[in-house]
Each structure stands twice: as structure tokens, then as C-alpha cells.
């Protein structure tokens, strides 16, 4: 073959005749590509058909059948195939190309095909997207593209995890960056709009090959995951999906169910409490109650803003205990404690310390929480989807978690 396979990667399929379809990558150098000066080393993908003795009997290379000048993602990783499938209806191959945001069908014809691309499904492909008023309704940088027939209807359906990297501009006019670590909004949807265009979706599409149309049937917006993921429809019609690397955190994901207005009101309440503590001198008789409040705050609500309240109560208590008389009785300039007494008397008046407390009261919004590395869920197909089962994983991302039939049918998990 005129190219060298560098590595087997991502996926492999066993055919009914015992052959293996193996996904490999290969490199090729190009000179002066459109808009690029000099030599560019491009990493593409290839498929090798191995017989029962693991000898190559058929091959396909992306460099022979796709336009290298179409590269939504910067070189060198041009296509980044991640799922390969076999179509028993016509004996052809279906290949998911993450960095093209395409799923393509290849003329394999059970080993006798030309390798030509029959169709390209996705943004700027050969299909028309129905029932969607935005090109962002397509999948972008997808994982786990798998076709199946709807029960009893004969319709072809595609289940895919739509990661959303480099999503076509949706509402805000920006493209979701493909790199990890980009700042994301806490709220994935405000007034029905995604802000910004970084969000992921488990999604199911109805595909009509003859008419070249694709219709979104079901999707659910989840925390943005820049890589990995799975979407499967189970035998009970529920949807099983793996959000492999959510950009959000456990506490922030929980906040998706709360309105921004409610959170702002809560934070303003903390702010008002801080200001009251720092501006109002506590009578001596209330000091025991102040001590109880500090203990409750630390035990039940150790958020930074409420801790600031506790610190304010403690400082104010010290001012009350010292009192003006104690400060006057230590008027001797040689007493090294005099500056401390004077400072404590002034600390709960409008000053730099009040400004610091105001700032601290808003820190809980941005405080780091326990990192959520993966979230696996089963939900109902009705929308809005209802949660059936959920697994949160910390300390380990989940590239491809799938649901297998139970080995113990009588056990309900």
C-alpha cells in the first residue's frame, strides 16, 4: 500500500465473515496548502480490512477521498476518526470523523467497493437538517455515532454524543472553542438561549438516506464535555448517555436547576448581613448569642461569605469587651497595646475592612468545588427528560461507558 499505518486507534469491528475492520492513522506532507505557506504534515485516518489470518485484503485512506483543505480544526489532526461501523443492509462502512464533524458512509460492498464516499452527514455535508432553525442543530466534534433501526418502523436512526467543539455560531455569534480549560458560563441556558455556544448533547436523529434528510428526534443539553461520550437508546426506549468530561463542577451542575435571580438574592442577603455586623455595634448582652451564631455558621454553612460574618461578630465582640473606658485607661503612650485598642475600636466603622468583607461575601459563587470528572445517566425519552439512574465519577474521566444487558435479569439496579 502507498501509505504507512502509524497506529491502530479508537475502534475495531468484527464482520460476519470473520474479517476485522481496523481503524488506523497515517501521515502525509503537503506543500503550500490553501492559506498555509510551506510544508504541512497532516494526520489522517485509514481503514484496513484484515482476513481471518490478519492479512490486509482491502484498505481505504482519507487522503484519497476527502478534501484536505476542509479542516475545521487546525492541523495536524485533520480527521480524528473515533467510531467505525458496518452496515449489514448494504455491506458498506460508516465512519465518524470528529474533527470534520461528519459521519460518512464509504463504498465497501463487503470488500469489493471502490472506497468512494457515498454521503457525508453533518454540517456542510450532503443532508438537509429538518425541524431546526439553526445550523447549530447539527452535531459537532461527536463521539459514539451508532446507527440503529426504530422498533417495527424500519427507520434508520443515529444516536450520537454531540460534544459541541467548534459548534457553528448559534445565538451569541461566537464559535465554541475546541480547547479544554476555556471559561464557561455556569448557566447553559438563559431565556432559551445557550450562552455561550459551549454545550454538549446526547442526541438522536432520524436519517432518510434516499431523501438525504436528517431530523432531530431527541436531545438533552448537558454540561459541556470537550471529548468522549456515549449515547444509546435502550430496549425500553430510555436514553443512556455518558457525559465523559463535564466542564462544570458538582455544585455548579446542581445550580442549573436554579434561576440566576434566586442566587443573586441569596448572595445579596449574605452581603446585607455582613454590612449589618460591621456597622452595628452589638450590645454586651447579646454577645452570648453572637457566639452561638458563629458556632452555627462554622458548623452548618462554612461558605466564605458567612465566615466573614463570623469574623465580623468576633471582632465586634472584642471591641465591646475592650470598650472606650479600657482604651482611655491605657492612654499611656508607652503602652504598646494602645494602637491595638484604638484600631479595634475603629475596625467596625466604614473602612477598608468593610470593603474586604463585601468582596468576600460574593466569593461563594466562584469558590472551587469538588471536581466532577464524569456523569453517566439514564433518562426517559419524553421531554423534558426524567432522570431514572445516575452515576457521578470523581478522579477518573469516562471515555466510553455503555449499558449492557444485565447478567442478572431478576435484579433491578
Coordinates of C-alpha atoms in Angstrom, one line a residue:
X1 CA 0.0 0.0 0.0
X2 CA 1.2 3.5 -0.8
X3 CA 0.9 4.7 2.8
X4 CA 2.1 3.6 6.3
X5 CA -0.2 2.9 9.2
X6 CA 1.2 4.6 12.3
X7 CA -1.1 3.2 15.0
X8 CA -4.3 1.3 15.5
X9 CA -6.6 3.5 17.5
X10 CA -10.1 4.1 18.9
X11 CA -12.2 1.3 17.3
X12 CA -12.4 -2.1 15.6
X13 CA -15.3 -4.1 14.1
X14 CA -15.6 -7.8 13.5
X15 CA -17.6 -8.6 10.3
X16 CA -19.9 -11.6 9.8
X17 CA -17.3 -13.3 7.6
X18 CA -14.7 -13.1 10.4
X19 CA -12.8 -10.2 9.0
X20 CA -11.7 -7.3 11.1
X21 CA -12.1 -3.6 10.1
X22 CA -9.3 -1.8 11.9
X23 CA -9.1 1.9 12.3
X24 CA -5.5 3.3 11.8
X25 CA -4.0 6.7 11.3
X26 CA -1.4 7.8 8.7
X27 CA 0.6 10.9 7.9
X28 CA 1.1 12.8 4.7
X29 CA 3.0 16.0 3.9
X30 CA 1.5 18.8 1.8
X31 CA 3.2 21.8 0.2
X32 CA 1.6 25.2 0.3
X33 CA -1.9 24.3 1.2
X34 CA -4.6 26.9 0.8
X35 CA -3.7 29.8 3.1
X36 CA -0.7 27.9 4.6
X37 CA 2.9 28.6 3.4
X38 CA 5.4 25.8 3.3
X39 CA 5.2 22.1 4.2
X40 CA 2.4 20.9 6.4
X41 CA 2.4 17.4 8.0
X42 CA -1.2 16.2 8.2
X43 CA -2.5 13.3 10.3
X44 CA -5.4 11.5 8.6
X45 CA -7.2 8.2 9.1
X46 CA -7.4 4.9 7.2
X47 CA -9.3 1.6 7.4
X48 CA -7.7 -1.8 6.9
X49 CA -9.7 -5.0 6.2
X50 CA -7.9 -7.9 7.8
X51 CA -8.9 -11.5 6.9
X52 CA -9.1 -14.4 9.3
X53 CA -5.3 -14.7 9.1
X54 CA -4.8 -10.9 9.8
X55 CA -3.6 -10.2 6.3
X56 CA -4.8 -6.9 4.7
X57 CA -7.2 -7.5 1.8
X58 CA -8.8 -4.1 1.4
X59 CA -7.9 -0.6 2.5
X60 CA -9.2 3.0 2.5
X61 CA -7.4 6.3 3.1
X62 CA -9.0 9.6 3.9
X63 CA -6.3 11.3 1.8
X64 CA -7.7 9.6 -1.3
X65 CA -11.3 10.5 -0.8
X66 CA -11.6 13.8 1.2
X67 CA -10.6 17.4 0.6
X68 CA -7.6 18.2 2.9
X69 CA -8.4 21.9 2.5
X70 CA -11.5 21.4 4.7
X71 CA -10.2 21.4 8.2
X72 CA -12.5 22.9 10.9
X73 CA -9.8 22.0 13.4
X74 CA -6.2 23.1 13.0
X75 CA -3.6 20.7 11.6
X76 CA -2.0 18.3 12.1
X77 CA -5.0 16.2 13.4
X78 CA -7.2 16.5 10.3
X79 CA -10.0 13.9 10.6
X80 CA -9.7 12.2 14.0
X81 CA -11.9 9.2 13.3
X82 CA -13.3 7.7 16.5
X83 CA -16.1 5.2 15.6
X84 CA -16.3 2.7 12.7
X85 CA -19.4 0.7 11.9
X86 CA -20.6 -1.9 9.4
X87 CA -23.9 -1.5 7.6
X88 CA -25.4 -5.0 7.1
X89 CA -28.1 -3.7 4.9
X90 CA -25.7 -2.8 2.0
X91 CA -22.3 -4.1 3.2
X92 CA -20.8 -0.6 3.5
X93 CA -18.8 1.2 6.2
X94 CA -19.9 4.1 8.4
X95 CA -17.1 6.2 9.8
X96 CA -17.4 9.0 12.4
X97 CA -14.9 11.8 11.8
X98 CA -14.7 14.0 14.9
X99 CA -12.5 16.8 13.5
X100 CA -14.7 17.1 10.4
X101 CA -18.0 17.0 12.4
X102 CA -19.1 14.4 9.9
X103 CA -20.4 10.8 9.8
X104 CA -19.6 9.4 6.4
X105 CA -20.7 6.2 4.5
X106 CA -18.0 4.5 2.5
X107 CA -18.5 2.2 -0.5
X108 CA -17.1 -1.0 0.9
X109 CA -19.5 -3.5 -0.6
X110 CA -18.3 -6.3 1.6
X111 CA -14.7 -5.9 0.4
X112 CA -15.5 -5.2 -3.3
X113 CA -16.2 -1.5 -3.1
X114 CA -14.4 1.5 -4.6
X115 CA -13.9 3.3 -1.3
X116 CA -15.7 6.3 -2.6
X117 CA -17.7 8.4 -0.1
X118 CA -21.4 7.8 -0.7
X119 CA -22.6 10.5 1.6
X120 CA -21.4 13.0 4.3
X121 CA -23.8 13.6 7.2
X122 CA -23.3 16.8 9.2
X123 CA -22.7 20.5 8.9
X124 CA -21.7 21.3 5.2
X125 CA -22.5 17.7 4.2
X126 CA -25.0 16.1 1.8
X127 CA -28.0 16.1 4.1
X128 CA -30.7 18.7 4.9
X129 CA -31.4 19.3 8.5
X130 CA -35.2 19.4 9.1
X131 CA -37.2 20.9 12.0
X132 CA -34.3 23.1 13.1
X133 CA -34.0 26.9 12.6
X134 CA -30.2 26.9 13.2
X135 CA -27.3 25.1 11.7
X136 CA -26.1 24.6 15.3
X137 CA -28.7 21.8 15.4
X138 CA -26.1 19.5 13.8
X139 CA -23.7 17.5 15.9
X140 CA -20.1 18.9 16.3
X141 CA -16.9 17.0 17.3
X142 CA -19.1 14.0 18.0
X143 CA -18.4 10.7 19.7
X144 CA -20.0 7.2 19.6
X145 CA -22.0 7.6 16.3
X146 CA -24.1 4.5 16.1
X147 CA -27.0 3.6 13.8
X148 CA -30.0 1.5 14.6
X149 CA -33.5 0.8 13.3
X150 CA -36.5 2.1 15.2
X151 CA -38.6 -0.8 16.5
X152 CA -41.0 -2.0 13.9
X153 CA -40.7 1.1 11.7
X154 CA -37.7 0.3 9.5
X155 CA -36.5 3.9 10.0
X156 CA -32.7 4.5 10.3
X157 CA -31.8 6.4 13.4
X158 CA -28.5 7.8 14.6
X159 CA -27.6 8.1 18.3
X160 CA -24.6 10.3 18.9
X161 CA -22.9 12.3 21.7
X162 CA -22.7 15.8 20.4
X163 CA -19.7 17.3 22.2
X164 CA -20.1 20.8 20.6
X165 CA -16.4 21.7 20.0
X166 CA -16.3 24.4 17.3
X167 CA -20.1 24.5 17.1
X168 CA -21.3 26.7 14.3
X169 CA -22.4 30.1 15.8
X170 CA -25.7 29.8 17.4
X171 CA -27.2 32.7 19.3
X172 CA -24.3 34.8 20.5
X173 CA -22.4 34.8 17.2
X174 CA -19.3 33.0 18.7
X175 CA -17.9 29.6 18.0
X176 CA -17.3 27.3 20.9
X177 CA -13.5 26.9 21.4
X178 CA -12.2 23.4 21.0
X179 CA -9.6 23.6 23.7
X180 CA -10.1 22.5 27.2
X181 CA -9.9 25.0 30.1
X182 CA -11.8 27.8 28.4
X183 CA -14.1 29.6 30.9
X184 CA -17.7 28.5 30.6
X185 CA -20.8 30.1 31.9
X186 CA -22.4 28.5 34.9
X187 CA -25.8 28.6 33.2
X188 CA -26.1 26.6 30.0
X189 CA -29.5 28.2 29.1
X190 CA -30.9 31.6 29.9
X191 CA -34.2 32.6 28.3
X192 CA -34.0 29.6 26.0
X193 CA -30.6 30.6 24.6
X194 CA -27.2 28.9 25.1
X195 CA -24.7 31.4 26.4
X196 CA -22.0 31.0 25.1
X197 CA -22.1 28.3 22.4
X198 CA -20.4 25.6 24.5
X199 CA -22.7 22.9 25.4
X200 CA -22.9 19.2 24.8
X201 CA -25.9 17.0 23.9
X202 CA -26.8 13.3 23.8
X203 CA -28.9 13.3 20.6
X204 CA -30.9 11.0 18.3
X205 CA -31.5 11.8 14.7
X206 CA -33.9 10.2 12.1
X207 CA -32.0 9.7 8.9
X208 CA -33.5 9.2 5.4
X209 CA -30.7 8.1 3.1
X210 CA -32.8 8.3 0.0
X211 CA -34.1 11.8 0.5
X212 CA -30.8 12.9 2.2
X213 CA -32.6 14.4 5.2
X214 CA -31.9 14.3 8.9
X215 CA -34.4 15.2 11.6
X216 CA -33.5 15.7 15.3
X217 CA -35.8 13.5 17.3
X218 CA -34.5 13.9 20.8
X219 CA -31.7 15.7 22.6
X220 CA -30.8 17.0 26.1
X221 CA -28.4 19.8 26.8
X222 CA -25.8 18.8 29.4
X223 CA -22.6 20.3 30.8
X224 CA -20.0 20.9 28.0
X225 CA -17.7 17.9 27.5
X226 CA -14.8 18.7 25.2
X227 CA -14.1 15.0 24.5
X228 CA -15.5 11.5 24.8
X229 CA -19.1 10.5 25.4
X230 CA -21.8 7.9 24.6
X231 CA -25.5 8.0 23.6
X232 CA -27.5 4.8 23.3
X233 CA -31.2 4.1 23.2
X234 CA -32.0 1.1 25.4
X235 CA -34.5 -1.8 24.7
X236 CA -37.0 0.0 27.0
X237 CA -36.7 3.2 24.8
X238 CA -34.9 5.1 27.6
X239 CA -31.8 7.0 26.7
X240 CA -28.4 6.1 28.2
X241 CA -25.6 8.5 27.9
X242 CA -22.1 9.3 29.2
X243 CA -21.1 12.9 29.8
X244 CA -17.4 11.9 29.9
X245 CA -15.7 15.1 31.0
X246 CA -18.1 17.8 32.1
X247 CA -16.6 21.3 32.3
X248 CA -18.8 22.2 35.2
X249 CA -18.5 21.1 38.8
X250 CA -20.8 19.2 41.1
X251 CA -22.2 22.3 42.9
X252 CA -22.4 24.3 39.7
X253 CA -24.2 21.5 37.9
X254 CA -26.8 21.5 40.7
X255 CA -27.2 25.2 40.1
X256 CA -28.5 24.5 36.6
X257 CA -31.9 23.9 38.3
X258 CA -31.9 27.3 40.0
X259 CA -32.5 30.7 38.4
X260 CA -29.8 33.4 38.4
X261 CA -32.2 35.7 40.2
X262 CA -32.5 33.4 43.2
X263 CA -28.8 33.0 43.5
X264 CA -28.3 36.8 43.3
X265 CA -30.9 37.3 46.0
X266 CA -29.2 34.8 48.3
X267 CA -25.8 36.4 47.8
X268 CA -27.3 39.9 48.5
X269 CA -28.7 38.5 51.7
X270 CA -25.3 37.5 52.8
X271 CA -23.9 40.9 51.8
X272 CA -26.6 42.7 53.9
X273 CA -25.8 40.5 56.9
X274 CA -22.1 41.4 56.6
X275 CA -22.8 45.1 56.4
X276 CA -25.1 44.9 59.5
X277 CA -22.4 43.2 61.5
X278 CA -19.7 45.7 60.5
X279 CA -21.8 48.8 61.0
X280 CA -23.9 47.9 64.1
X281 CA -22.2 47.7 67.5
X282 CA -23.5 44.7 69.3
X283 CA -24.8 45.3 72.9
X284 CA -22.9 43.4 75.6
X285 CA -26.0 41.4 76.5
X286 CA -26.1 39.9 73.0
X287 CA -22.6 38.6 73.0
X288 CA -23.5 35.1 74.1
X289 CA -26.0 34.9 71.2
X290 CA -23.3 36.1 68.8
X291 CA -21.0 33.3 69.9
X292 CA -23.8 30.8 69.2
X293 CA -24.3 32.3 65.8
X294 CA -20.6 31.9 65.0
X295 CA -20.7 28.3 66.0
X296 CA -23.7 27.5 63.9
X297 CA -22.2 29.3 60.9
X298 CA -19.0 27.3 61.0
X299 CA -20.8 24.0 61.6
X300 CA -23.6 24.2 59.1
X301 CA -22.7 26.8 56.5
X302 CA -19.0 27.3 56.0
X303 CA -19.3 29.4 53.0
X304 CA -16.8 32.3 52.7
X305 CA -19.4 35.0 53.0
X306 CA -20.9 33.6 56.2
X307 CA -17.5 33.0 57.6
X308 CA -16.9 36.7 57.0
X309 CA -20.0 37.3 59.2
X310 CA -18.5 35.2 61.9
X311 CA -15.2 37.1 61.8
X312 CA -17.1 40.4 61.9
X313 CA -19.0 39.3 65.0
X314 CA -15.8 38.2 66.7
X315 CA -14.1 41.5 66.0
X316 CA -17.1 43.5 67.1
X317 CA -17.3 41.4 70.3
X318 CA -13.7 42.3 71.0
X319 CA -14.5 46.0 70.6
X320 CA -17.4 45.8 73.0
X321 CA -15.3 43.9 75.6
X322 CA -12.4 46.4 75.4
X323 CA -14.8 49.4 75.4
X324 CA -13.9 53.1 75.4
X325 CA -13.0 53.0 79.1
X326 CA -10.3 50.3 78.7
X327 CA -8.8 52.3 75.9
X328 CA -8.8 55.5 78.0
X329 CA -7.3 53.7 80.9
X330 CA -4.4 52.8 78.8
X331 CA -3.7 56.2 77.4
X332 CA 0.0 56.0 78.5
X333 CA 1.9 56.4 75.2
X334 CA 4.4 53.9 76.4
X335 CA 1.8 51.1 76.4
X336 CA 2.5 49.1 73.3
X337 CA -1.1 47.8 73.3
X338 CA -2.6 51.3 72.8
X339 CA -2.5 51.2 69.0
X340 CA -4.3 47.8 69.1
X341 CA -7.0 49.1 71.4
X342 CA -7.6 52.1 69.2
X343 CA -7.6 50.0 66.0
X344 CA -10.1 47.6 67.4
X345 CA -12.5 50.4 68.3
X346 CA -12.4 51.7 64.7
X347 CA -12.4 48.4 62.8
X348 CA -16.2 48.1 62.6
X349 CA -16.7 51.5 61.2
X350 CA -16.7 52.3 57.4
X351 CA -13.2 51.4 56.4
X352 CA -11.1 49.2 54.2
X353 CA -12.2 46.1 56.2
X354 CA -15.8 46.7 55.3
X355 CA -14.8 46.7 51.6
X356 CA -13.0 43.4 52.1
X357 CA -16.0 41.9 53.8
X358 CA -18.3 43.0 50.9
X359 CA -15.9 41.3 48.4
X360 CA -15.7 38.1 50.5
X361 CA -19.4 37.8 50.7
X362 CA -19.6 37.2 47.0
X363 CA -16.8 34.6 46.8
X364 CA -19.0 31.5 47.3
X365 CA -20.3 32.0 43.8
X366 CA -16.8 31.4 42.4
X367 CA -15.5 29.1 45.1
X368 CA -14.0 25.8 43.7
X369 CA -15.9 22.7 44.5
X370 CA -15.3 19.0 44.1
X371 CA -14.4 18.2 40.5
X372 CA -16.9 16.1 38.6
X373 CA -14.9 14.0 36.0
X374 CA -17.8 12.1 34.5
X375 CA -21.6 11.7 34.7
X376 CA -23.4 8.7 33.4
X377 CA -27.2 8.9 33.2
X378 CA -30.3 7.0 32.1
X379 CA -33.3 9.2 31.3
X380 CA -36.8 8.9 29.8
X381 CA -37.3 9.7 26.1
X382 CA -40.0 12.2 26.9
X383 CA -39.0 15.8 27.0
X384 CA -38.2 17.3 29.4
X385 CA -36.3 14.1 30.2
X386 CA -36.9 12.5 33.6
X387 CA -33.9 11.0 35.5
X388 CA -34.0 7.2 36.0
X389 CA -30.4 6.5 37.1
X390 CA -27.2 8.5 37.6
X391 CA -23.6 7.8 38.4
X392 CA -21.1 10.6 39.2
X393 CA -17.4 9.8 39.0
X394 CA -14.6 11.9 40.5
X395 CA -10.9 11.4 39.8
X396 CA -11.5 9.4 36.6
X397 CA -12.9 10.5 33.2
X398 CA -15.0 8.1 31.3
X399 CA -14.4 7.9 27.6
X400 CA -17.0 5.4 26.6
X401 CA -19.3 3.9 29.2
X402 CA -22.1 1.8 27.7
X403 CA -25.1 -0.1 29.0
X404 CA -25.0 -3.9 28.6
X405 CA -27.9 -6.3 29.2
X406 CA -27.9 -7.4 32.8
X407 CA -26.2 -10.7 33.7
X408 CA -28.7 -11.0 36.5
X409 CA -32.1 -10.4 34.8
X410 CA -34.0 -10.7 38.1
X411 CA -32.0 -7.9 39.8
X412 CA -33.2 -4.3 39.5
X413 CA -30.3 -2.0 39.6

